[in-house]
Coordinates of C-alpha atoms and ligand atoms in Angstrom, one line a residue:
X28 CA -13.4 -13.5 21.3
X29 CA -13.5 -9.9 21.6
X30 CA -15.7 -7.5 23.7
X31 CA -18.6 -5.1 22.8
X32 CA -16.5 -2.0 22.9
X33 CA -17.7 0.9 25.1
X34 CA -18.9 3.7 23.0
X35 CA -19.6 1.5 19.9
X36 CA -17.4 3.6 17.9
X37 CA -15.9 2.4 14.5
X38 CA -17.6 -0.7 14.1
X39 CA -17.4 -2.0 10.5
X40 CA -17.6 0.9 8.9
X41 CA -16.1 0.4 5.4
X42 CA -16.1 2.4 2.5
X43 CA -17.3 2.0 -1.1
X44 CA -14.0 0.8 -2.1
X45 CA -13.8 -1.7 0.8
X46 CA -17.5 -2.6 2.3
X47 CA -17.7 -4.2 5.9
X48 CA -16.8 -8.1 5.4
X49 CA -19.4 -9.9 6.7
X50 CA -19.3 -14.0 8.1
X51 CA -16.7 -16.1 6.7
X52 CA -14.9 -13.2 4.5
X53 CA -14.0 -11.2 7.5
X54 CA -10.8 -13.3 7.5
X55 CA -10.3 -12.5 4.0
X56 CA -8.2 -9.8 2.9
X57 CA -9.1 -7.2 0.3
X58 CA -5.8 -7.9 -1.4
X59 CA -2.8 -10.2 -0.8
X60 CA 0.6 -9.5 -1.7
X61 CA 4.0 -11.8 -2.3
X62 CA 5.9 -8.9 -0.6
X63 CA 5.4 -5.3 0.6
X64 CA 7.0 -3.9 -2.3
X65 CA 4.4 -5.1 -4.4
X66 CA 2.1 -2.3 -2.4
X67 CA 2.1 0.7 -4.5
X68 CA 2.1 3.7 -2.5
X69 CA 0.2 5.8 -5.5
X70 CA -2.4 3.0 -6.0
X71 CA -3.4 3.6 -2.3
X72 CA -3.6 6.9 -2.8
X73 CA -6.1 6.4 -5.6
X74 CA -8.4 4.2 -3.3
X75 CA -8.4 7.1 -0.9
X76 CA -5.8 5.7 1.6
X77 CA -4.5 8.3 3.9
X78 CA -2.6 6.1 6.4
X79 CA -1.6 2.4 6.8
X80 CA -1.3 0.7 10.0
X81 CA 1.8 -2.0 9.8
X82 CA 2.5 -5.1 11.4
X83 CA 5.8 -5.1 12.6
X84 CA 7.3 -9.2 12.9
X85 CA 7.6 -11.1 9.6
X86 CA 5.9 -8.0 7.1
X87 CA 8.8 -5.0 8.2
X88 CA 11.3 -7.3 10.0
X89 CA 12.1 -10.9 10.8
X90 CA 10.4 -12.6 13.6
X91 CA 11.9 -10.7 16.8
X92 CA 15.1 -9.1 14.5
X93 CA 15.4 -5.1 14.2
X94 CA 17.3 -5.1 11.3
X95 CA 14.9 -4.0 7.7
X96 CA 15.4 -4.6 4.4
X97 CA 16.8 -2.3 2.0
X98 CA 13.8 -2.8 -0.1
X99 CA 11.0 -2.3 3.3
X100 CA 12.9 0.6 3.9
X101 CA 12.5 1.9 1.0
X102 CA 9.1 1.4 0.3
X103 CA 8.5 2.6 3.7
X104 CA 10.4 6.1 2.8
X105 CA 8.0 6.3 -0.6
X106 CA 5.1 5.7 1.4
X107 CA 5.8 8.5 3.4
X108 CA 6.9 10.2 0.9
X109 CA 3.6 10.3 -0.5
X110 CA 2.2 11.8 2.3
X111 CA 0.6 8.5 3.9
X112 CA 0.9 8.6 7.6
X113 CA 2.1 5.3 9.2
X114 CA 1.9 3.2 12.5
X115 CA 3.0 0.5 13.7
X116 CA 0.4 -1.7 15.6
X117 CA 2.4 -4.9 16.7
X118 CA 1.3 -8.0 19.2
X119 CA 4.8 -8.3 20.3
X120 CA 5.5 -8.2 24.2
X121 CA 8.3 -6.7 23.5
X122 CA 7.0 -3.6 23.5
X123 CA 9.9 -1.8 23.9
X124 CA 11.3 -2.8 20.8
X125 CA 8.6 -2.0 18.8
X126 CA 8.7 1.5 20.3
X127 CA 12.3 1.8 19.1
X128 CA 11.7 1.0 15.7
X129 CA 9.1 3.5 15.2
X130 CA 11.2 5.9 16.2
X131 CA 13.7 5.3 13.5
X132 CA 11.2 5.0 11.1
X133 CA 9.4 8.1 12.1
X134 CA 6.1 6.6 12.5
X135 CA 3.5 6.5 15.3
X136 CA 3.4 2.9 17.5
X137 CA 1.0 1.2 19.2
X138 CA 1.9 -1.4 21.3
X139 CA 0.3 -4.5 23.3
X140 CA -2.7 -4.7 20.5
X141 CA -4.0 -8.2 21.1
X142 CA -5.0 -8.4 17.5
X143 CA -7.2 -9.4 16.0
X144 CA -9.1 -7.1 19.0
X145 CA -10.6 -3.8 18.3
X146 CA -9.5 -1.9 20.7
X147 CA -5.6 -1.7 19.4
X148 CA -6.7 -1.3 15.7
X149 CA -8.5 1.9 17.4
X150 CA -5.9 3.3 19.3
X151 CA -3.7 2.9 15.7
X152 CA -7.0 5.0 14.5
X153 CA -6.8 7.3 17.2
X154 CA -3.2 8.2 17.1
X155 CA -2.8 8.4 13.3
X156 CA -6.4 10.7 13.7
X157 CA -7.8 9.0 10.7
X158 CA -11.6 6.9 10.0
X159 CA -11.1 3.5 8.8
X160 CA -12.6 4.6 5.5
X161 CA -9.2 6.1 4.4
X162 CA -7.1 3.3 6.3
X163 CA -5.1 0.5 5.4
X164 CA -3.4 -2.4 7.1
X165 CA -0.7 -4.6 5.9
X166 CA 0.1 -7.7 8.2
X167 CA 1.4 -11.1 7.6
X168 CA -1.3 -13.0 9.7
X169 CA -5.2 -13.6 8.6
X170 CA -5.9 -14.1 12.6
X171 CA -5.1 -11.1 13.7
X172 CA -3.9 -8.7 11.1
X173 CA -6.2 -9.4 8.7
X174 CA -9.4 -10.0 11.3
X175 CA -8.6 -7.4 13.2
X176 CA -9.1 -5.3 10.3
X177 CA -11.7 -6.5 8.3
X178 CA -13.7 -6.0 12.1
X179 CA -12.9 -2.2 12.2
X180 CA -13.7 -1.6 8.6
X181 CA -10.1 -0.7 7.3
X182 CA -8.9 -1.7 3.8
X183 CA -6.7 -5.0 5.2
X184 CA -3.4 -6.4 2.5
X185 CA -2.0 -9.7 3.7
X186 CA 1.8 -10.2 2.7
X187 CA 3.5 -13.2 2.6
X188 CA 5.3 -13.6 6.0
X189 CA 9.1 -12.5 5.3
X190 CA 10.6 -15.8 6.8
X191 CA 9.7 -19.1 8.3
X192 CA 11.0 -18.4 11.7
X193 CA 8.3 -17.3 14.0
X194 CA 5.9 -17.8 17.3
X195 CA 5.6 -21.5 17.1
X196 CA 2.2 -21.2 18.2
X197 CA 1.4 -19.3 14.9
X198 CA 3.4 -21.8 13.3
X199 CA 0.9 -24.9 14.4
X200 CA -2.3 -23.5 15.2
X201 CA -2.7 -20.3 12.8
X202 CA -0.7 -21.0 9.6
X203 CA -2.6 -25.3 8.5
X204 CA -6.6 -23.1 9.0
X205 CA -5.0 -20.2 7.3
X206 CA -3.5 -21.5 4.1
X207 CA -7.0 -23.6 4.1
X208 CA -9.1 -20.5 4.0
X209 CA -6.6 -18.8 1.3
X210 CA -7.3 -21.4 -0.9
X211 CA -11.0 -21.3 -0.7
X212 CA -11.2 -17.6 -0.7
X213 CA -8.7 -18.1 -4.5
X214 CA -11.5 -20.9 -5.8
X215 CA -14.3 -18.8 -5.0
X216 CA -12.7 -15.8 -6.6
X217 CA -12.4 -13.3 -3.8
X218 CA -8.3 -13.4 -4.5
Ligands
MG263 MG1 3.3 -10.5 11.9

């Protein structure tokens, strides 16, 4: 699915808090979450999170919408408030968008990722200057959020998505495998 990168950089790499997920678990998040505000900025801070990468449709804003949440905007401001850096790594092709909501939020964006590849989640690595180690990402989606973060070795949360409306193709082919693998990772005790 996803090429051997170049300079075979940031592979996996993990931390004590959060080791490299290996075989079926790298589509299982280290924590999941009902709603960002259930992410507390200080807690991350005591797992040695220096930044958080963020998914942008259905974990800050509506499928394809631009208008937040008093409560994501909030928790947003306390995050930064805390001194974690932030950016925004979204799928969307419309990249533009993405761009412009960054730039309200005062947060770095990347664009274009094709999650769950690992070149995006390192250029979100690159422009936030941080090691996956001391990296977070929160994202609705276990195929690419999620993936795509367990495979660079960042500390991944999966949130609830914030509303029903979104790509049907998520809809019929990501969400049935999804809620599958959510309830086997809950038996087996990894949730
Ligand atoms: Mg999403």
């Amino acid at each position: 699915m996803d090429e051997i990168p170049p300079d075979g950089a940031q592979i996996s790499s993990g931390s004590p808090d959060h080791p490299p997920r290996q075989g079926l678990l790298k589509f299982c998040p280290h924590q999941m979450v009902e709603s960002v505000r259930q992410i507390d900025p200080e807690d991350l801070k005591r797992r040695g999170i220096e930044a958080v990468i963020l998914d942008l449709d259905n974990t800050l804003v509506r499928w394809r919408e631009d208008e937040m949440t008093r409560e994501v905007a909030a928790w947003l401001e306390e995050l930064q408030a805390t001194g974690i850096k932030l950016c925004i790594l979204s799928n969307s092709i419309l990249s533009k968008r993405s761009a412009r909501m960054a730039e309200r939020l005062g947060t770095l964006n990347v664009g274009k990722a094709r999650k769950p590849s690992r070149q995006g989640f390192r250029r979100a690595l690159a422009a936030l200057g941080t090691e996956p180690a001391v990296t977070a990402i929160v994202g609705d989606q276990m195929f690419t959020d999620i993936l795509g973060g367990n495979r660079v070795g960042v500390y991944t949360i999966m949130v609830r998505p914030l509303h029903r409306k979104e790509f049907v193709y998520t809809r019929l082919i990501h969400r049935p495998p999804e809620r599958l693998l959510l309830s086997l990772f809950k038996r087996r005790g990894h949730l």
